[in-house]
Amino acid sequence: MLLKYDLHETARYMGYKHGAKPSEAICKLCEDAYNELCKVITPKYIYKEYEFTRTNDGIIIDGIEFKSEKLLNHLRNSTSVILFGATIGVGADTLVRKYSVTDAAMTSIVHCVGASLVENLCDQACEELKNTIKGEHRPRFSPGYGGLHISSQENFFKLLPMTKQLGVTLSNNYLMTPTKTVTAFIGVTKD
Amino acid sequence: MNFREHFNNSILFFDGAMGTELQKNGLKKGELPENLNIHSPEIVARVHKSYLDAGCNIITTNTFGANSLKFNNVNEIITKAVKITKNTIKESGKNAFVALDIGPLGKLLKPYGDLEFECAYELYKEQVVAGENAGADLILIETMGDLYEIKAAVLAAKENTNLPVLVSMIFDTNGKLLTGADIKTAIITLEGLGVDGIGMNCGLGPDQMLHLLKEMTKYSSTPLFVQPNAGLPVSINGVTTYNVTPEEFANKQLQILKNGACALGGCCGTNPDHIKAMIDLCKNEEIIKISKKNITAVTSYSKTVIFQDKPIIIGERINPTGKKLLKEALRNNDMDYIYREGVTQVDAGADILDVNVGLPEIDEPTVMQNAVLGLQSILSTPLQIDTSDAVAMGNALRIYNGKAMVNSVNGKEKVMEEVFPLVKKYGGVLVCLTLDENGIPETTEGRINIAKRIIKKAEEYGIEKKDLVFDPLCMTVSTNKDNAKITLECIEKLTNDLGVKTVLGVSNVSFGLPNRELLNSSFFTLAMQKGLSAGIINPKSDAMMNSFYSYCALCGLDENFEQYIANVTDTKTETKSTDVDLKTAVVKGLKAEAHNLTKKELKTKAPIEIIDGILIPALNEVGKGFEENTIFLPSLLMCAETAGVSFDIIKEYIANSGTKTEEKGKILIATVEGDIHDIGKNIVKVLLQNYGFSVIDMGKDVTPEAILEKVLKENIKLVGLSALMTTTVPSMEKTISLLKEKSPDTAVMVGGAVLTEDYAKTIGAHFYGKDAMSSVRIAEKFFAK
């Protein structure tokens, strides 16, 4: 899968406000960062579709509860839910670490272009998913947002083999490594 | 029965999938399989029996995830699991080995994740000791995706048990491990650790594994075993299934056997039917014994450097001898300086980096270990551990992620007795200096004789000739006109007569003479022509690298002259003129221009005039733009770093002139315990440094106690703490209250994505920095008082 980065999004991650555009020199560095990242990333994604039941303030999948009213609301019309995980691998983190001792500007640029790449991976993967799993797909909803506490990652990992198949592990504080990784719930409404 | 006698002499058969078979026999959904050993041993025994009936002669225990991260009764689980396996074998009346099954811990090791190497070692140690005590015949470390974790597991097994150790890895379709190692790198690293067998399991079906096995047999001298899934998984109505039938599986495994595996088994999707079909078809086949390879190679966690026809460049710059700034960096524990030396040498063309941190006044074992850990977290270049301190060497080799180059041993008995056991245990390619108790022989013959003695002695320790690389040493020609000639003769003889690889620190040859680079680079060419395998040189020297690229181009070692052409173009583009002044160069982030212009300014201006009159105003202009939202983070950083280039030149100038500079103030910064995000903190560091503050960076995931200790030791008055996650703010709060209690004069500024002004106040911080620039403003105000 050929990943692309979005310069506008990347600029936003880098702190550009009010539609300000990066200078030509910074755009060139983004391009350099992209080319370097392309050599070291290993994009992969996995997913699994589950039935779920609703509670007052969340959902239950395979006996495991995820408490978040926003998630419940997000899935209000859904008939099933896809657990989705995607990563661009450890190479991006190593590149960020390398630049962190040699070049702070590139560190933040590689970091932000990497973030844009993993978003692009998710977007492309979710398009592919629409072909495999029929029905209307809701946008991605990730642990750590919308009142779904970040500690729910632990349960998420029980339902999706993030470690075995993607090499993603959780730290004691539920942070994922490699860092350029996304987990998400995607609601599906079947006719 | 002794496993080592059977393995690689007759074909052996492992069992197939365990988890799915346990489910078929009654393991409930969501239940941990390892618990069955305690409350339902009969289910585990049933699965073992089905595989024994299929004809297996290696039965793996039900202990894949039995480690202390998941269970608090590891010893009990493992002891019972081994007993169940042994009893089932005994009751069946058959002969089979008990393999203690060990899987990955499910946590990534540092620097990727947060698990310490020694912590992983201890977790594995508990498992293997329990397994050996309970009577397992061998240790099977399987489904491993990270070389570093494998190293922890193998060391735990070899240091604490006498059991044979087999390691099986999970590769993706491209033949890569999760942390990036390819097959070649994995094989070379594992052989360095001296494992008894190397295999692959899970992830792939037999078709893909056959393909990867062919790659394995190119590099391995160690027996190989293969345990594929029953094909690649397919999802049918949300259920994962595997489609390869027992007959197909058996046929493919027969092919795998014929291509060099000596033991076969199955993984996900295989059941006793698959295994029986495989055994029935293969049991009367002869195994093809793996041939001995003669490859001299070092590895990192993901890369291999093989000593072949093309000479290898070993970067010599991380060595304090004669380097004022590096010495200062080592004394101040400024590791970033060392890492930068590493990165720039690799960018200049180094294949391997020499790491020498030997200074009399520092704790070499600790600094060496930190340097190796730091370098391998940012670079995939293999390292050469360079020290005469055996403790430092042992420490570094232990935590090195790969098979290192080791510098060095020599013909002295005492040194050989110290160094050989370390290389035998951890693996490595050893640099052997041809000197002994009587010094460096003046003749070629004398040096060759020492080389022969080293080879013989190494053999006694089980170290093969292929893992020795000889340095015949070079004395300066200024003391004896024949010195270079002797060294060149030695290289020729070592290569042709002894059949070993060679290495040379090239630059000694010119000591005491003018225009040393010319002599060094010419001598380098002569040495390569005589067969030199690797040069320890300064890859940042154009003269040396030009010799190297020219030699390769002339000797047919540079396909399409790619390197040569790239190198030549590089030097041409360097001489472009600029018409900007230093301030503009800094504002615009033009590093090369700033470099040249600072040197120029120093000819007419005092350092302080340049700093206060040009650099600080430039930084302020950009800083102000940042605060007003007209300039954004990347440009701010480029400006700061360009100012840094100028500061470094000025610093060097001052160091050489012997005067002291005034310090603006010392600040300690750290990312708090539990938090591994340090990009923001690093940005703050760059800005503070380039505004002239002295910064002690303690890194990420730092405990409150460690911060306090450093604050007291260094008498720090301002601390900067960063936290990115809501979950780690409590440790920030803990750090602040500890500092307030034990070091009341110290102020704390905090920053990070989740913090706000109010939040910062709630947790007791003195200052809140909303972005990187505001940390500079806080520091300026703080120290202006």
Coordinates of C-alpha atoms in Angstrom, one line a residue, chain B residues 185-629:
Chain B
T185 CA 20.6 -10.9 10.7
A186 CA 18.6 -13.2 12.9
I187 CA 20.6 -16.3 12.0
I188 CA 24.0 -14.6 12.5
T189 CA 22.9 -13.1 15.8
L190 CA 21.5 -16.4 17.2
E191 CA 24.5 -18.3 16.1
G192 CA 26.6 -15.8 18.0
L193 CA 24.6 -16.7 21.1
G194 CA 25.3 -20.3 20.6
V195 CA 21.8 -21.7 20.4
D196 CA 21.3 -25.4 19.6
G197 CA 18.7 -25.0 16.9
I198 CA 17.1 -22.2 14.9
G199 CA 13.5 -22.4 13.6
M200 CA 10.5 -20.6 12.5
N201 CA 6.8 -21.0 13.4
C202 CA 3.5 -19.3 13.2
G203 CA 2.5 -16.4 10.9
L204 CA 3.1 -18.3 7.7
G205 CA 2.1 -21.5 5.9
P206 CA 4.5 -24.1 4.6
D207 CA 4.7 -22.5 1.1
Q208 CA 6.1 -19.2 2.5
M209 CA 8.3 -21.0 5.0
L210 CA 9.9 -23.2 2.3
H211 CA 10.9 -20.0 0.6
L212 CA 12.3 -18.5 3.8
L213 CA 14.1 -21.8 4.7
K214 CA 16.1 -21.6 1.5
E215 CA 17.4 -18.2 2.7
M216 CA 18.1 -19.6 6.1
T217 CA 20.3 -22.5 4.8
K218 CA 22.5 -19.9 3.0
Y219 CA 23.7 -18.5 6.3
S220 CA 23.1 -21.1 9.0
S221 CA 25.5 -23.7 10.3
T222 CA 23.1 -24.5 13.1
P223 CA 20.4 -27.2 12.6
L224 CA 17.0 -25.8 11.4
F225 CA 13.5 -26.7 12.3
V226 CA 10.2 -25.6 10.8
Q227 CA 6.6 -25.4 12.3
P228 CA 4.2 -23.7 9.9
N229 CA 0.6 -22.8 10.3
A230 CA -1.8 -24.8 8.2
G231 CA -1.6 -22.1 5.5
L232 CA -2.4 -18.4 5.8
P233 CA -5.5 -17.6 7.9
V234 CA -8.8 -16.8 6.2
S235 CA -11.8 -15.3 7.9
I236 CA -15.0 -17.1 7.2
N237 CA -18.1 -15.4 8.8
G238 CA -15.8 -13.8 11.3
V239 CA -14.1 -17.0 12.3
T240 CA -10.4 -17.5 11.5
T241 CA -9.7 -20.8 9.7
Y242 CA -6.8 -22.4 8.0
N243 CA -7.3 -24.2 4.7
V244 CA -4.3 -26.5 4.2
T245 CA -5.4 -30.2 4.5
P246 CA -3.4 -32.8 6.3
E247 CA -2.2 -34.4 3.0
E248 CA -1.2 -31.1 1.5
F249 CA 0.6 -30.1 4.8
A250 CA 2.5 -33.5 4.8
N251 CA 3.6 -33.0 1.2
K252 CA 4.9 -29.5 1.8
Q253 CA 6.7 -30.5 5.0
L254 CA 8.4 -33.3 3.0
Q255 CA 9.7 -30.6 0.7
I256 CA 10.8 -28.6 3.7
L257 CA 12.7 -31.6 5.0
K258 CA 14.4 -32.1 1.7
N259 CA 15.5 -28.5 1.7
G260 CA 17.4 -28.7 4.9
A261 CA 15.2 -28.8 8.0
C262 CA 16.0 -31.5 10.5
A263 CA 12.9 -31.3 12.7
L264 CA 9.3 -30.6 11.7
G265 CA 6.1 -29.6 13.5
G266 CA 3.0 -27.5 13.1
C267 CA 1.6 -24.3 14.5
C268 CA -1.9 -22.6 14.3
G269 CA -4.5 -24.6 12.4
T270 CA -2.6 -27.9 12.5
N271 CA -4.1 -30.7 14.5
P272 CA -3.1 -34.4 15.2
D273 CA -4.3 -35.3 11.7
H274 CA -1.9 -32.9 10.0
I275 CA 0.9 -34.1 12.2
K276 CA 0.2 -37.8 11.7
A277 CA 0.0 -37.3 7.9
M278 CA 3.4 -35.5 8.0
I279 CA 5.1 -38.1 10.2
D280 CA 3.8 -41.0 8.1
L281 CA 5.1 -39.4 5.0
C282 CA 8.5 -38.2 6.3
K283 CA 9.6 -40.6 9.0
N284 CA 11.7 -42.8 6.8
E285 CA 13.5 -39.9 5.1
E286 CA 17.1 -39.1 5.8
I287 CA 17.9 -35.6 7.0
I288 CA 20.2 -33.4 5.1
K289 CA 22.8 -32.2 7.5
I290 CA 23.4 -28.5 7.4
S291 CA 26.8 -27.5 6.1
K292 CA 29.3 -25.3 7.9
K293 CA 29.4 -21.7 6.6
N294 CA 32.5 -19.6 6.8
I295 CA 30.9 -16.1 7.1
T296 CA 32.5 -13.3 9.0
A297 CA 29.7 -11.0 9.9
V298 CA 28.5 -8.5 12.6
T299 CA 24.9 -7.4 13.1
S300 CA 22.7 -4.8 14.7
Y301 CA 19.1 -5.4 15.6
S302 CA 18.2 -5.2 11.9
K303 CA 21.3 -5.0 9.8
T304 CA 24.2 -7.3 8.8
V305 CA 27.7 -6.3 7.7
I306 CA 29.5 -9.2 6.1
F307 CA 33.3 -9.1 5.5
Q308 CA 33.6 -9.8 1.8
D309 CA 35.7 -8.4 -1.0
K310 CA 34.6 -4.9 -0.5
P311 CA 36.5 -3.2 2.4
I312 CA 34.4 -2.1 5.3
I313 CA 34.6 1.4 6.9
I314 CA 34.7 1.4 10.7
G315 CA 34.2 5.0 12.0
E316 CA 36.8 5.9 14.5
R317 CA 35.5 9.2 15.8
I318 CA 33.8 8.0 19.0
N319 CA 37.2 7.8 20.9
P320 CA 38.3 10.5 23.3
T321 CA 42.0 10.2 22.4
G322 CA 43.1 13.6 21.3
K323 CA 39.6 15.0 21.2
K324 CA 39.0 17.9 23.6
L325 CA 35.3 18.3 23.0
L326 CA 34.5 14.6 23.2
K327 CA 36.4 14.4 26.5
E328 CA 34.4 17.3 27.8
A329 CA 31.2 15.7 26.6
L330 CA 32.1 12.4 28.4
R331 CA 32.9 14.2 31.6
N332 CA 29.6 16.1 31.5
N333 CA 27.7 12.9 30.5
D334 CA 26.6 14.7 27.4
M335 CA 25.6 11.6 25.5
D336 CA 23.9 13.5 22.7
Y337 CA 27.3 14.7 21.6
I338 CA 28.4 11.0 21.2
Y339 CA 25.2 10.1 19.4
R340 CA 25.7 13.0 17.0
E341 CA 29.2 11.7 16.3
G342 CA 27.6 8.4 15.5
V343 CA 25.0 9.7 13.1
T344 CA 27.3 12.0 11.2
Q345 CA 29.8 9.2 10.6
V346 CA 27.1 6.9 9.4
D347 CA 25.8 9.6 7.1
A348 CA 29.4 10.0 5.8
G349 CA 29.6 6.3 4.9
A350 CA 30.6 4.3 8.1
D351 CA 29.4 0.6 8.0
I352 CA 30.4 0.0 11.6
L353 CA 31.0 2.4 14.5
D354 CA 33.8 2.0 16.9
V355 CA 32.7 3.0 20.4
N356 CA 35.5 3.9 22.9
V357 CA 34.7 6.0 26.0
G358 CA 37.8 5.3 28.0
L359 CA 38.8 8.2 30.2
P360 CA 40.5 7.7 33.5
E361 CA 38.1 9.9 35.5
I362 CA 34.8 8.3 34.3
D363 CA 33.0 5.1 35.2
E364 CA 33.7 3.3 32.0
P365 CA 31.5 0.3 32.3
T366 CA 28.4 2.5 33.0
V367 CA 29.2 5.1 30.3
M368 CA 30.0 2.4 27.8
Q369 CA 26.7 0.6 28.4
N370 CA 24.8 3.9 28.1
A371 CA 26.6 4.8 24.9
V372 CA 25.8 1.4 23.3
L373 CA 22.1 1.6 24.4
G374 CA 21.8 5.1 23.1
L375 CA 23.5 4.5 19.8
Q376 CA 21.5 1.3 19.1
S377 CA 18.3 3.1 19.8
I378 CA 18.9 5.6 17.0
L379 CA 21.0 3.8 14.5
S380 CA 20.9 0.4 12.9
T381 CA 24.6 0.4 12.3
P382 CA 26.5 -2.4 14.0
L383 CA 28.9 -1.3 16.7
Q384 CA 32.5 -2.1 17.6
I385 CA 32.9 -2.2 21.4
D386 CA 36.3 -0.8 22.0
T387 CA 37.7 -1.1 25.5
S388 CA 40.5 -2.7 27.5
D389 CA 38.3 -2.9 30.5
A390 CA 36.9 -6.4 30.7
V391 CA 33.9 -5.3 32.8
A392 CA 33.0 -2.6 30.4
M393 CA 33.3 -5.0 27.5
G394 CA 31.1 -7.6 29.3
N395 CA 28.5 -5.0 30.2
A396 CA 28.3 -3.6 26.7
L397 CA 28.2 -7.1 25.0
R398 CA 25.4 -8.1 27.3
I399 CA 23.0 -5.3 26.3
Y400 CA 24.2 -5.1 22.7
N401 CA 21.3 -5.9 20.4
G402 CA 23.0 -8.1 17.8
K403 CA 26.4 -9.6 17.2
A404 CA 29.0 -6.9 17.9
M405 CA 32.5 -6.3 16.7
V406 CA 34.8 -6.4 19.8
N407 CA 38.0 -4.4 20.0
S408 CA 40.2 -6.1 21.1
V409 CA 42.2 -9.1 22.2
N410 CA 45.9 -9.6 21.7
G411 CA 48.5 -12.4 22.2
K412 CA 48.9 -11.7 26.0
E413 CA 47.7 -14.8 27.9
K414 CA 45.9 -12.7 30.5
V415 CA 44.0 -10.7 28.0
M416 CA 42.9 -13.8 26.0
E417 CA 41.7 -15.4 29.2
E418 CA 39.6 -12.4 29.9
V419 CA 38.2 -11.7 26.5
F420 CA 37.6 -15.1 24.9
P421 CA 34.9 -16.2 27.4
L422 CA 33.0 -13.0 26.8
V423 CA 33.0 -13.4 23.0
K424 CA 32.1 -17.1 23.4
K425 CA 29.1 -16.3 25.5
Y426 CA 27.7 -13.2 23.8
G427 CA 29.0 -13.8 20.3
G428 CA 31.0 -11.3 18.4
V429 CA 33.7 -10.7 15.8
L430 CA 36.9 -10.1 17.6
V431 CA 39.7 -7.7 16.6
C432 CA 43.0 -9.5 17.4
L433 CA 46.1 -7.3 17.7
T434 CA 49.4 -9.0 16.8
L435 CA 51.2 -8.0 20.0
D436 CA 52.0 -9.9 23.2
E437 CA 53.9 -9.6 26.5
N438 CA 57.0 -8.7 24.5
G439 CA 55.3 -5.8 22.6
I440 CA 54.9 -5.5 18.9
P441 CA 57.3 -7.7 16.9
E442 CA 59.3 -5.8 14.4
T443 CA 59.1 -8.5 11.7
T444 CA 56.2 -9.8 9.7
E445 CA 57.0 -13.3 10.8
G446 CA 56.8 -12.3 14.5
R447 CA 53.4 -10.8 14.1
I448 CA 52.1 -13.8 12.0
N449 CA 53.3 -16.1 14.8
I450 CA 51.3 -14.2 17.4
A451 CA 48.2 -14.4 15.0
K452 CA 48.6 -18.2 14.8
R453 CA 48.8 -18.4 18.6
I454 CA 45.7 -16.4 19.0
I455 CA 43.8 -18.6 16.5
K456 CA 44.8 -21.7 18.4
K457 CA 43.9 -20.4 21.8
A458 CA 40.5 -19.1 20.5
E459 CA 39.8 -22.6 19.2
E460 CA 40.2 -23.9 22.7
Y461 CA 37.5 -21.6 23.8
G462 CA 35.3 -22.7 20.9
I463 CA 35.7 -19.5 18.9
E464 CA 36.1 -20.1 15.2
K465 CA 38.6 -18.5 13.0
K466 CA 35.9 -16.8 11.0
D467 CA 35.0 -14.8 14.1
L468 CA 38.6 -13.4 14.4
V469 CA 39.7 -10.4 12.4
F470 CA 43.4 -9.5 12.6
D471 CA 45.0 -6.1 13.1
P472 CA 48.7 -6.4 12.3
L473 CA 49.2 -2.9 13.7
C474 CA 50.9 0.0 12.0
M475 CA 53.7 2.1 13.5
T476 CA 54.6 5.5 12.1
V477 CA 57.0 5.5 9.2
S478 CA 58.7 8.5 10.8
T479 CA 60.5 6.2 13.3
N480 CA 61.3 3.4 10.8
K481 CA 61.0 3.8 7.1
D482 CA 60.0 0.1 6.7
N483 CA 57.1 0.2 9.2
A484 CA 54.4 0.6 6.5
K485 CA 56.0 -2.1 4.4
I486 CA 55.9 -4.6 7.3
T487 CA 52.3 -3.9 8.0
L488 CA 51.4 -4.3 4.3
E489 CA 53.2 -7.6 4.2
C490 CA 51.4 -8.8 7.2
I491 CA 48.0 -8.0 5.7
E492 CA 49.0 -10.1 2.6
K493 CA 50.2 -13.0 4.6
L494 CA 47.2 -13.0 7.0
T495 CA 44.9 -12.9 4.1
N496 CA 46.5 -15.5 1.8
D497 CA 48.4 -17.8 4.2
L498 CA 46.2 -17.8 7.3
G499 CA 42.9 -17.2 5.4
V500 CA 41.7 -14.7 8.0
K501 CA 40.1 -11.2 7.6
T502 CA 42.1 -8.1 8.5
V503 CA 41.4 -4.7 10.0
L504 CA 43.7 -1.7 10.5
G505 CA 43.7 1.6 12.3
V506 CA 45.2 3.4 9.3
S507 CA 46.1 6.9 10.6
N508 CA 49.0 5.9 12.9
V509 CA 51.3 5.5 9.9
S510 CA 51.8 9.3 9.4
F511 CA 52.4 10.3 13.0
G512 CA 55.0 13.0 13.3
L513 CA 54.8 14.0 9.6
P514 CA 53.2 16.9 7.8
N515 CA 50.1 16.7 5.6
R516 CA 49.0 13.4 7.4
E517 CA 45.8 12.9 5.4
L518 CA 47.8 12.5 2.2
L519 CA 49.9 9.8 3.7
N520 CA 47.0 8.1 5.4
S521 CA 44.8 8.0 2.4
S522 CA 47.6 6.7 0.2
F523 CA 48.5 4.0 2.8
F524 CA 44.8 3.1 3.0
T525 CA 44.8 2.4 -0.8
L526 CA 47.9 0.3 -0.5
A527 CA 46.4 -1.7 2.3
M528 CA 43.2 -2.3 0.5
Q529 CA 45.1 -3.5 -2.5
K530 CA 46.9 -6.1 -0.2
G531 CA 43.5 -7.4 0.9
L532 CA 42.6 -5.3 3.9
S533 CA 39.0 -6.2 5.0
A534 CA 38.2 -3.2 7.1
G535 CA 39.7 0.2 7.8
I536 CA 39.2 2.0 11.1
I537 CA 39.2 5.5 9.8
N538 CA 37.5 8.9 10.0
P539 CA 34.7 8.7 7.5
K540 CA 34.3 12.4 7.7
S541 CA 37.7 12.9 6.0
D542 CA 37.2 13.5 2.3
A543 CA 40.7 12.3 1.5
M544 CA 40.1 8.9 3.2
M545 CA 36.7 8.4 1.7
N546 CA 38.0 9.4 -1.7
S547 CA 40.7 6.7 -1.5
F548 CA 38.0 4.2 -0.6
Y549 CA 35.6 5.2 -3.3
S550 CA 38.3 5.3 -5.9
Y551 CA 39.7 1.9 -4.9
C552 CA 36.2 0.3 -5.1
A553 CA 35.6 1.9 -8.5
L554 CA 38.9 0.7 -9.9
C555 CA 38.6 -2.8 -8.5
G556 CA 35.1 -3.6 -9.8
L557 CA 33.6 -3.3 -6.3
D558 CA 31.2 -0.4 -7.1
E559 CA 28.4 -1.4 -9.4
N560 CA 27.8 1.2 -12.1
F561 CA 30.2 3.5 -10.1
E562 CA 27.2 4.6 -8.1
Q563 CA 29.1 5.3 -4.9
Y564 CA 32.0 6.9 -6.7
I565 CA 29.7 9.3 -8.7
A566 CA 27.6 10.2 -5.6
N567 CA 30.8 10.9 -3.7
V568 CA 32.3 13.1 -6.4
T569 CA 29.2 15.2 -6.9
D570 CA 29.1 15.7 -3.1
T571 CA 32.4 17.5 -3.0
K572 CA 31.7 19.7 -5.9
T573 CA 28.5 21.2 -4.5
E574 CA 30.2 22.3 -1.4
T575 CA 31.8 25.5 -2.7
K576 CA 28.8 27.7 -3.2
S577 CA 29.1 31.3 -2.3
T578 CA 26.5 33.1 -0.2
D579 CA 25.6 36.8 0.1
V580 CA 23.7 36.6 3.4
D581 CA 25.0 37.9 6.7
L582 CA 25.2 35.8 9.9
K583 CA 22.0 37.1 11.4
T584 CA 20.0 36.4 8.2
A585 CA 21.5 32.9 8.0
V586 CA 20.4 32.2 11.6
V587 CA 16.9 33.6 11.1
K588 CA 16.5 31.6 7.9
G589 CA 18.0 28.4 9.4
L590 CA 20.9 28.1 6.9
K591 CA 23.3 25.9 8.7
A592 CA 26.1 25.7 6.2
E593 CA 26.2 29.4 5.7
A594 CA 26.0 30.1 9.5
H595 CA 29.0 27.7 9.9
N596 CA 31.2 29.6 7.5
L597 CA 30.0 33.1 8.5
T598 CA 30.6 32.4 12.2
K599 CA 34.2 31.5 11.4
K600 CA 34.6 34.6 9.4
E601 CA 33.1 36.8 12.1
L602 CA 35.5 35.3 14.7
K603 CA 38.4 36.8 12.8
T604 CA 37.3 40.3 13.6
K605 CA 34.9 40.1 16.5
A606 CA 35.1 38.8 20.1
P607 CA 32.8 35.8 20.9
I608 CA 30.6 37.9 23.2
E609 CA 30.1 40.5 20.5
I610 CA 28.8 37.8 18.1
I611 CA 26.6 36.2 20.7
D612 CA 25.0 39.4 22.0
G613 CA 25.1 41.4 18.8
I614 CA 24.0 38.8 16.2
L615 CA 22.9 35.4 17.6
I616 CA 20.6 36.5 20.4
P617 CA 18.9 39.2 18.3
A618 CA 18.3 36.7 15.6
L619 CA 16.8 34.2 18.0
N620 CA 14.7 36.9 19.5
E621 CA 13.4 38.0 16.2
V622 CA 12.2 34.5 15.4
G623 CA 11.0 33.9 19.0
K624 CA 8.9 37.0 18.7
G625 CA 7.4 35.8 15.4
F626 CA 6.6 32.5 17.0
E627 CA 4.8 34.2 19.9
E628 CA 2.8 36.3 17.4
N629 CA 1.9 33.3 15.2

